[in-house]
PDB file of C-alpha atoms in Angstrom:
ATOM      1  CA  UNK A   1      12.541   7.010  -5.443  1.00 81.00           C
ATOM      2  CA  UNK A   2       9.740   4.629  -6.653  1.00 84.00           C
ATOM      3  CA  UNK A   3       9.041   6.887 -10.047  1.00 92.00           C
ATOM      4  CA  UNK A   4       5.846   7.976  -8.714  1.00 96.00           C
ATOM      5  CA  UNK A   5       5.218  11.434  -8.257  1.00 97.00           C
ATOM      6  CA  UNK A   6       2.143  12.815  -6.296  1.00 97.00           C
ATOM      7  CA  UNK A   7       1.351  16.640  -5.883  1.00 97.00           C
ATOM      8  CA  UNK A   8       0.264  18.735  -4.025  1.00 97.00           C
ATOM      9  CA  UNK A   9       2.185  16.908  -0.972  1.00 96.00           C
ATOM     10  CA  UNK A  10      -0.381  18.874   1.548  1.00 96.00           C
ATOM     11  CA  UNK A  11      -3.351  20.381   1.241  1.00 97.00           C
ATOM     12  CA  UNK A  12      -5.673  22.253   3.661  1.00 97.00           C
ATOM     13  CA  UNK A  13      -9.617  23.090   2.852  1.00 97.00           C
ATOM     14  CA  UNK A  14     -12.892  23.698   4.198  1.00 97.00           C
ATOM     15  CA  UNK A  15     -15.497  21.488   4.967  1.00 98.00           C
ATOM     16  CA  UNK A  16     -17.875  21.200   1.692  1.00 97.00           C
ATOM     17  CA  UNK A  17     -15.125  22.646  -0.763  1.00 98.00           C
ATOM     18  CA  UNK A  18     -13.710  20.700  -3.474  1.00 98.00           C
ATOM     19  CA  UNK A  19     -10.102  19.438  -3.970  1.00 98.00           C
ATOM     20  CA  UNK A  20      -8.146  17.459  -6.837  1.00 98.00           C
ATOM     21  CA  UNK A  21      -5.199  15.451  -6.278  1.00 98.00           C
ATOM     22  CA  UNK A  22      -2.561  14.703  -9.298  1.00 98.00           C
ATOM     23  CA  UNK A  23      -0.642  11.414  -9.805  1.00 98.00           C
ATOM     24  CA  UNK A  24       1.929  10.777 -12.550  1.00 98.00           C
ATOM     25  CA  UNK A  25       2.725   6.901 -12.734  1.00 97.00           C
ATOM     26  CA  UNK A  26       6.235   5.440 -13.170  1.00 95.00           C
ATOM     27  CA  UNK A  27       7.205   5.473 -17.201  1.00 93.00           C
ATOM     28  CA  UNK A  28       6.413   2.850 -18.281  1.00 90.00           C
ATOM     29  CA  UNK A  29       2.989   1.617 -15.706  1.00 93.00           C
ATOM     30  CA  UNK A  30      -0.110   1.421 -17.235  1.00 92.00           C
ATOM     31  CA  UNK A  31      -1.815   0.841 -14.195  1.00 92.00           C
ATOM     32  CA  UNK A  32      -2.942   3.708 -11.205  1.00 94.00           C
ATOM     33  CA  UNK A  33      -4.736   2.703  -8.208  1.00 94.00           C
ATOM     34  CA  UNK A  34      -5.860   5.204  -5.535  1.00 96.00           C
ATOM     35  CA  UNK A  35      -5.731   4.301  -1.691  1.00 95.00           C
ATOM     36  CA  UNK A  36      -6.958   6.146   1.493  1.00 96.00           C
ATOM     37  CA  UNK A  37      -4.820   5.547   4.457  1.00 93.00           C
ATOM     38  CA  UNK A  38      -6.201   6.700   7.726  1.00 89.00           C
ATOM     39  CA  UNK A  39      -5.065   6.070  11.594  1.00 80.00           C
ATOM     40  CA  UNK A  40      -9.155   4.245  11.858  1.00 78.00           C
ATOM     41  CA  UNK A  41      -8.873   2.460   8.745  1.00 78.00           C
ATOM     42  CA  UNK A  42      -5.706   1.977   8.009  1.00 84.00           C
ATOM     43  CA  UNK A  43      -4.967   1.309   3.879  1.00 89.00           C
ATOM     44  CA  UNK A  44      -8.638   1.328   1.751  1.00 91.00           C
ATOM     45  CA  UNK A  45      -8.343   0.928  -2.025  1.00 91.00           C
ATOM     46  CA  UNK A  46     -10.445   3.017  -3.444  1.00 95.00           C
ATOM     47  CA  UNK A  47     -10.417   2.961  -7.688  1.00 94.00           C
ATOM     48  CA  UNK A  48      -7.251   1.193 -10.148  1.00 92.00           C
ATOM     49  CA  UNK A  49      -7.379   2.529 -13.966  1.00 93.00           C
ATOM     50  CA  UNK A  50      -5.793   0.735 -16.616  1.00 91.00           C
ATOM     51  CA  UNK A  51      -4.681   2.502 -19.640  1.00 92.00           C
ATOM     52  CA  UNK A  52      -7.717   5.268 -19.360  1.00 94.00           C
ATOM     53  CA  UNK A  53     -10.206   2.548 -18.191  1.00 94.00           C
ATOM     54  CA  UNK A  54     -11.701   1.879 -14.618  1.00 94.00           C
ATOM     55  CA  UNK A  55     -10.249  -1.416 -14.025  1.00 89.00           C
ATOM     56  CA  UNK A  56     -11.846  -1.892 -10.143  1.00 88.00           C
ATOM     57  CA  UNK A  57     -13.741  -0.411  -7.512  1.00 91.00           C
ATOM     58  CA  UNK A  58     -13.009  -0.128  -4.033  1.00 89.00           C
ATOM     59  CA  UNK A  59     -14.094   1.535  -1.135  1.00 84.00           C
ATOM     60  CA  UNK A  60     -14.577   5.050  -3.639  1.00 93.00           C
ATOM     61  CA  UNK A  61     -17.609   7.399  -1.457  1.00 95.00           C
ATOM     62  CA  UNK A  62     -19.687   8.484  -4.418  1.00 96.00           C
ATOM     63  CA  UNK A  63     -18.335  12.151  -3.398  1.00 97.00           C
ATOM     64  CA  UNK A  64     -14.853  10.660  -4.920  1.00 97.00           C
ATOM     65  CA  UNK A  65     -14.314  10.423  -8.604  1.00 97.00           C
ATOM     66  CA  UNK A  66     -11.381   9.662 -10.874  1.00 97.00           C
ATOM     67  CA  UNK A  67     -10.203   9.511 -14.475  1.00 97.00           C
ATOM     68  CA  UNK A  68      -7.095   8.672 -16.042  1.00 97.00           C
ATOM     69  CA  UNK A  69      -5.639  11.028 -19.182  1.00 97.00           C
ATOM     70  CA  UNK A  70      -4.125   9.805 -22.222  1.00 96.00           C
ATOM     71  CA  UNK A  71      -0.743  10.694 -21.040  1.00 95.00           C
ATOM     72  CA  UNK A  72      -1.525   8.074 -17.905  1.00 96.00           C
ATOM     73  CA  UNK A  73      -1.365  10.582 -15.133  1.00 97.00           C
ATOM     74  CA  UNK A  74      -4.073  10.651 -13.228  1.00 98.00           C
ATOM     75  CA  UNK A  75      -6.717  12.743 -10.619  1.00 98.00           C
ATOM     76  CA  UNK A  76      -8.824  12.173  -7.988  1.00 98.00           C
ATOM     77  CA  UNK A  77     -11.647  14.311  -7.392  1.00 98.00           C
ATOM     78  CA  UNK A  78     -12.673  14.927  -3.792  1.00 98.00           C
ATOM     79  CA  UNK A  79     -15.948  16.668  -3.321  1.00 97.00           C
ATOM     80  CA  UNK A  80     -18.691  17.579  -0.251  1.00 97.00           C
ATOM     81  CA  UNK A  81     -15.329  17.082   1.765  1.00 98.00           C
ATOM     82  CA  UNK A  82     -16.047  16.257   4.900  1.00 97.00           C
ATOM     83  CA  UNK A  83     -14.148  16.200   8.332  1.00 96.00           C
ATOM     84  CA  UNK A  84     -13.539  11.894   7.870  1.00 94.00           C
ATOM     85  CA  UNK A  85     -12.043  12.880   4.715  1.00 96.00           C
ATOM     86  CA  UNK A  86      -8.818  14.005   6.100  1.00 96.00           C
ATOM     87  CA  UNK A  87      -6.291  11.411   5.549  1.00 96.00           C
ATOM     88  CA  UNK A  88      -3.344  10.516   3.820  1.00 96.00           C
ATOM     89  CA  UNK A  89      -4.215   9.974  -0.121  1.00 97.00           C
ATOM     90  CA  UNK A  90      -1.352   7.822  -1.934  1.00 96.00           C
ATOM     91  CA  UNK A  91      -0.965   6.933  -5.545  1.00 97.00           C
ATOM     92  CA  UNK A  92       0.145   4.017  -6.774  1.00 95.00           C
ATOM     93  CA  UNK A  93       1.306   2.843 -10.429  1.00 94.00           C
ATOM     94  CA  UNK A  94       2.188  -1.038 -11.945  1.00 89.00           C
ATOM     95  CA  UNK A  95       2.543  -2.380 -15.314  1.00 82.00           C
ATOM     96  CA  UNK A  96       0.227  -4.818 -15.736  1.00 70.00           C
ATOM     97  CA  UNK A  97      -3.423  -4.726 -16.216  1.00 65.00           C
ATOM     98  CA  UNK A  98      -4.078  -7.162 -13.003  1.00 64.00           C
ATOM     99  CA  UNK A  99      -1.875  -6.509 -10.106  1.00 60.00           C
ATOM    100  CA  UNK A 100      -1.785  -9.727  -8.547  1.00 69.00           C
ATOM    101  CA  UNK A 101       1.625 -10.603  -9.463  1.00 74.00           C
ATOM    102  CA  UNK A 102       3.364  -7.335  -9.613  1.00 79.00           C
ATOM    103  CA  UNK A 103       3.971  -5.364  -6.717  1.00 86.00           C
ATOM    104  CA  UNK A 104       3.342  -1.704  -6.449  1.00 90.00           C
ATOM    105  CA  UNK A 105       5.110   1.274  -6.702  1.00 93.00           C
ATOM    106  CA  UNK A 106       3.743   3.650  -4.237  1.00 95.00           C
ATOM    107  CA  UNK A 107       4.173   7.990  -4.536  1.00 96.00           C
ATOM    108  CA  UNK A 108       4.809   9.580  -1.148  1.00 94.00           C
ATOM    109  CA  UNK A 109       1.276  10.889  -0.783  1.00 95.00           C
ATOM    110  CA  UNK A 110      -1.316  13.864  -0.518  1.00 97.00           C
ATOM    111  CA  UNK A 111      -2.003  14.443   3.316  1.00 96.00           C
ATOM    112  CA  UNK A 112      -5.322  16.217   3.085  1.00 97.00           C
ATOM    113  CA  UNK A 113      -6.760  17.845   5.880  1.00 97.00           C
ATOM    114  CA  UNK A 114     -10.430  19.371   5.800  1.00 97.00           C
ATOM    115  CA  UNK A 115     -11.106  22.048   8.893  1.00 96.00           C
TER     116      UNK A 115
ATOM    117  CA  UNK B   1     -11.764 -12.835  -0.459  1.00 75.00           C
ATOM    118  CA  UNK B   2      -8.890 -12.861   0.988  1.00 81.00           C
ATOM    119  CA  UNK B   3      -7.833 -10.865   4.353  1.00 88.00           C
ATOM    120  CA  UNK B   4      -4.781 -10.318   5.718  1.00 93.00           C
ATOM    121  CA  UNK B   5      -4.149 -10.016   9.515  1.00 94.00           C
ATOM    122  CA  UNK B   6      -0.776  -9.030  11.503  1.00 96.00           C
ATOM    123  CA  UNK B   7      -0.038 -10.023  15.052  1.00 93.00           C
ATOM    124  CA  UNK B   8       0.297  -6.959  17.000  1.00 91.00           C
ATOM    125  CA  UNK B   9       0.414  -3.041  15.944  1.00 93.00           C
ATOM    126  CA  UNK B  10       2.847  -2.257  17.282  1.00 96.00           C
ATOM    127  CA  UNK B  11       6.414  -4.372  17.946  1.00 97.00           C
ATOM    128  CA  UNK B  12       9.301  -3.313  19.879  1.00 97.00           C
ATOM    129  CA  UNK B  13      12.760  -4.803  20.013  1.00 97.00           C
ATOM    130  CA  UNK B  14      16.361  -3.865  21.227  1.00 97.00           C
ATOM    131  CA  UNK B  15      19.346  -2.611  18.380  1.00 97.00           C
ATOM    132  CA  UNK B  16      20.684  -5.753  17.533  1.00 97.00           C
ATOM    133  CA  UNK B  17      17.581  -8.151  18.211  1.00 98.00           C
ATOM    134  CA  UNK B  18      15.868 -10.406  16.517  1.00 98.00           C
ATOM    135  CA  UNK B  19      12.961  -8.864  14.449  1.00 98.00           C
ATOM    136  CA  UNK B  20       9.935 -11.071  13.717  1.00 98.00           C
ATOM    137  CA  UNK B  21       6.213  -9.498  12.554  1.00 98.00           C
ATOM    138  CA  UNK B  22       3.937 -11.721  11.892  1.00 97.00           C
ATOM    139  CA  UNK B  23       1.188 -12.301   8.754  1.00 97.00           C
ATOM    140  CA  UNK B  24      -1.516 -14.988   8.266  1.00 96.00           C
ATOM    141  CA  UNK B  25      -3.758 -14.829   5.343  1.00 94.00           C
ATOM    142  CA  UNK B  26      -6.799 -16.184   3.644  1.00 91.00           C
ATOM    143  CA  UNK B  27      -7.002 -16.852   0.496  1.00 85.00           C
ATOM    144  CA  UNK B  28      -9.405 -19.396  -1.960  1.00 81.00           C
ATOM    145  CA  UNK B  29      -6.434 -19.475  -4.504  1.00 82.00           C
ATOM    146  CA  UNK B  30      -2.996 -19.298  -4.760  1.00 83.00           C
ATOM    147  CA  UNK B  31      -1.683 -16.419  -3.227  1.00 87.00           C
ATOM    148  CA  UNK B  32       0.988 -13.664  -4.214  1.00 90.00           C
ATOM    149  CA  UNK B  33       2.527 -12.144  -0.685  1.00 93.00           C
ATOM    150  CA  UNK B  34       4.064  -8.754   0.087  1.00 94.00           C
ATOM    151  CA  UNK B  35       5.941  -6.881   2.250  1.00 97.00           C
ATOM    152  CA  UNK B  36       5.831  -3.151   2.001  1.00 96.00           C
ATOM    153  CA  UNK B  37       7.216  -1.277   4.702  1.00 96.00           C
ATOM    154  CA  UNK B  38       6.444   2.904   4.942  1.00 95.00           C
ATOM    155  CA  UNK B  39       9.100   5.339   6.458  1.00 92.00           C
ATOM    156  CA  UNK B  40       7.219   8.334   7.745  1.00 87.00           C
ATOM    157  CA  UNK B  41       6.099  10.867   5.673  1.00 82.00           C
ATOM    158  CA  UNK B  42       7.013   8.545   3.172  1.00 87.00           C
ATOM    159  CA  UNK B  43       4.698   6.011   0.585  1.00 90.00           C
ATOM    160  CA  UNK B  44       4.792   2.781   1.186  1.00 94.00           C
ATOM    161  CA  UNK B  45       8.103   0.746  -0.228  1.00 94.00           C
ATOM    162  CA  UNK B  46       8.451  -2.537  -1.360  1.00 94.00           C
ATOM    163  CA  UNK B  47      10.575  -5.141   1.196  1.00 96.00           C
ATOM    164  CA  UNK B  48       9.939  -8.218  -0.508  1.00 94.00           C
ATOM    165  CA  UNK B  49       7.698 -10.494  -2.556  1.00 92.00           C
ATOM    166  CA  UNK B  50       6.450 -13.883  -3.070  1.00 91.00           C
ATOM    167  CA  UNK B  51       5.454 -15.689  -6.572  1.00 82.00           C
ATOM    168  CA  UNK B  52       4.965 -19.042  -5.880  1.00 76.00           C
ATOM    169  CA  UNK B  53       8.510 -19.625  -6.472  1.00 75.00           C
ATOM    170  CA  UNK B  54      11.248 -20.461  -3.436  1.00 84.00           C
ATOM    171  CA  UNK B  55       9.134 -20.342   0.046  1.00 89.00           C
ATOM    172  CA  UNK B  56      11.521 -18.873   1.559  1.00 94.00           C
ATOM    173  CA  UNK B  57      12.247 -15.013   0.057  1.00 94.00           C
ATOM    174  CA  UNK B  58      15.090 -12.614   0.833  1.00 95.00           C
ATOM    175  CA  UNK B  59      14.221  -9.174   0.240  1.00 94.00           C
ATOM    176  CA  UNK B  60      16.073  -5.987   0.589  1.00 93.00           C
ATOM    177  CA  UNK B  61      17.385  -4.558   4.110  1.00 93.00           C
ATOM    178  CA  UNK B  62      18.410  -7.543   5.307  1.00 96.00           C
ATOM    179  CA  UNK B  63      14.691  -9.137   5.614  1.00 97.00           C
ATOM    180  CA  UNK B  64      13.277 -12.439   4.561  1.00 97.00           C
ATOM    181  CA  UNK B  65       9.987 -14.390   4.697  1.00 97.00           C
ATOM    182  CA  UNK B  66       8.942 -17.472   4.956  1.00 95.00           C
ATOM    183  CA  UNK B  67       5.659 -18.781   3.376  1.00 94.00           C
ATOM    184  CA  UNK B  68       4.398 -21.522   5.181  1.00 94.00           C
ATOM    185  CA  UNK B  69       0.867 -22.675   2.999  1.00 91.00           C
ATOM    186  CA  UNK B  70      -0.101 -24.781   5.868  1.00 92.00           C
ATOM    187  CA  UNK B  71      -0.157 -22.214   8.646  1.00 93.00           C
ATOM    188  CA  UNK B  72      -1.296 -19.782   6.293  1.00 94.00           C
ATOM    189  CA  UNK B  73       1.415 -17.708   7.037  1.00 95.00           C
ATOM    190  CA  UNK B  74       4.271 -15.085   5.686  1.00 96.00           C
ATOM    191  CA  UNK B  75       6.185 -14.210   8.648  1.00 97.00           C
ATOM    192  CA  UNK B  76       8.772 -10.834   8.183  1.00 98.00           C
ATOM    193  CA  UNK B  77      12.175 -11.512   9.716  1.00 98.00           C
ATOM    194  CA  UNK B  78      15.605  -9.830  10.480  1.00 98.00           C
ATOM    195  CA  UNK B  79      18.402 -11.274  12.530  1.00 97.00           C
ATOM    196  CA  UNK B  80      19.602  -8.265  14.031  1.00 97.00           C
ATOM    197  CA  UNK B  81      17.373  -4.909  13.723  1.00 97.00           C
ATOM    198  CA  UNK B  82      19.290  -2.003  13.566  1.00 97.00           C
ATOM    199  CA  UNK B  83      17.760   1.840  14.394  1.00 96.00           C
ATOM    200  CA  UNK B  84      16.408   2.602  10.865  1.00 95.00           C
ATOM    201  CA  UNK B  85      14.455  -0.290  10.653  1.00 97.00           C
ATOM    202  CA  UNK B  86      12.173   2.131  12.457  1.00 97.00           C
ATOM    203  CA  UNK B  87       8.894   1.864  10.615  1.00 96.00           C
ATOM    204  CA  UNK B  88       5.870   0.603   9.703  1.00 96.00           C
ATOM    205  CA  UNK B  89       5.202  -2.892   7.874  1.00 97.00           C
ATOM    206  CA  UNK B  90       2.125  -3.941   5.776  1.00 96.00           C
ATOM    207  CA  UNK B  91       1.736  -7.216   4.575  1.00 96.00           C
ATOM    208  CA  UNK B  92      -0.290  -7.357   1.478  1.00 93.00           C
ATOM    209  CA  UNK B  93      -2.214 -10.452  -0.223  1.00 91.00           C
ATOM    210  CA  UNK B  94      -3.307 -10.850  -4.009  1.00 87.00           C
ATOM    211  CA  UNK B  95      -4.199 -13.985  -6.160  1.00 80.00           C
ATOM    212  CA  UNK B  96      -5.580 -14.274  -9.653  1.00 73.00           C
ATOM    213  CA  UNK B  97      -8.420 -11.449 -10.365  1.00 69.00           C
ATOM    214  CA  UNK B  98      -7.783 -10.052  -7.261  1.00 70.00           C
ATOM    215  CA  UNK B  99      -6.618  -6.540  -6.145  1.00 75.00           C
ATOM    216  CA  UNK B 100      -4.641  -6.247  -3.726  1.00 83.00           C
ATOM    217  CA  UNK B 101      -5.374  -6.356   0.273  1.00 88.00           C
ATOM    218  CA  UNK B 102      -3.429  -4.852   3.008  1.00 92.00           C
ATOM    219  CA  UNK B 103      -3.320  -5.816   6.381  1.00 93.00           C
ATOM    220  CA  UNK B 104      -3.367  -3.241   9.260  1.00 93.00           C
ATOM    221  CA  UNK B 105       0.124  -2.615   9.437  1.00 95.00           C
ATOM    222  CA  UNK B 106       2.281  -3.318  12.470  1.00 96.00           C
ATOM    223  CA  UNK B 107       4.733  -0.637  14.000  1.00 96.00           C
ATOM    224  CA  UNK B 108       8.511  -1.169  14.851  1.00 97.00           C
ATOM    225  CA  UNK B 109      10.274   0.535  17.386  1.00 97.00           C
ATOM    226  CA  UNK B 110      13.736   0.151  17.800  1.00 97.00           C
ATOM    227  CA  UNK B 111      15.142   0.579  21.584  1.00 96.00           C
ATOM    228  CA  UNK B 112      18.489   1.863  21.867  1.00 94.00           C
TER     229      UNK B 112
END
């Protein structure tokens, strides 16, 4: 169990609608970074926050948006969806402001399907 | 930048083989390699990590890698794979200012 915790673990929408995806870091990691994992593009990295703050920007469609809360969890705002969006959505948390020396601690995913 | 590529996606090998997936990287600095490997329906784990420390790094399972700066490389070994070793493997890259990059991921199979 990596401390991560993701929810909802599915989700199934339209085309156009609008979904949100939760992420509660391990206690302790400041750090949440959002990747899109797909069988086409395999593992994108799409926004990392850092204690409430965009720390980097990825491969994030302007349709995507996300925020980090005081209490660290975090959301990611999917909008317009669109048939390319479905995909596998994971969360994943890290203590230090910079990752490149601590690894990440990855949640077991949203799998997001838009019909 | 830095990029990562792995040497086939998919890699299959006999119970009690010899595992070997390959990584090369680029990288302009210093680099900090990973080895995550994902069980299905699963996120993606840690296997073992590299700090510019000992060049050769054991990591959990049973698997160890071997950075080797002048083939660019961070090969992913096992002496003897067993069936749940099943999965799939990402190597992943980072330096100094740098966010992490993954590369494509190679799949393991495991023949009885």
């Amino acid at each position: 169990d990596s401390g991560v915790t993701q929810t909802p673990k599915h989700l199934i929408t339209a085309t156009g609608q609008r979904v949100t995806l939760r992420c509660s870091p391990r206690s302790g990691d400041l750090s949440v970074y959002w990747y899109q994992q797909s069988l086409d593009q395999g593992l994108q990295f799409l926004i990392q926050y850092y204690n409430g703050e965009e720390r980097a920007k990825g491969n994030i469609l302007e349709r995507f948006s996300a925020q980090q809360f005081p209490d660290l969890h975090s959301e990611l705002n999917l909008s317009s969806l669109e048939l390319g969006d479905s995909a596998l959505y994971f969360c994943a948390s890290s203590g230090s402001p910079s990752s490149y020396n601590s690894p990440l601690h990855f949640g077991n995913g949203t799998r997001l399907t838009v019909t | 930048a830095q990029s990562v590529t792995q040497l086939g996606s998919h890699v299959s090998v006999s119970e009690g083989a010899l595992v070997l997936l390959r990584c090369n990287y680029s990288s302009s600095v210093p680099p900090y390699l990973f080895w995550y490997v994902q069980y299905p329906n699963q996120g993606l784990q840690l296997l073992l990590k590299y700090t510019s420390a000992a060049t050769l790094v054991k990591g959990i399972n049973g698997f160890e890698a071997e950075f080797k700066k002048s083939e660019t490389s961070f090969h992913l070994t096992k002496p003897s794979a067993h069936m749940s070793d099943a999965a799939e493997y990402f190597c992943a890259v980072s330096a100094a200012g740098q966010n992490f990059v993954f590369g494509p991921g190679t799949r393991l199979s495991v023949l009885p």
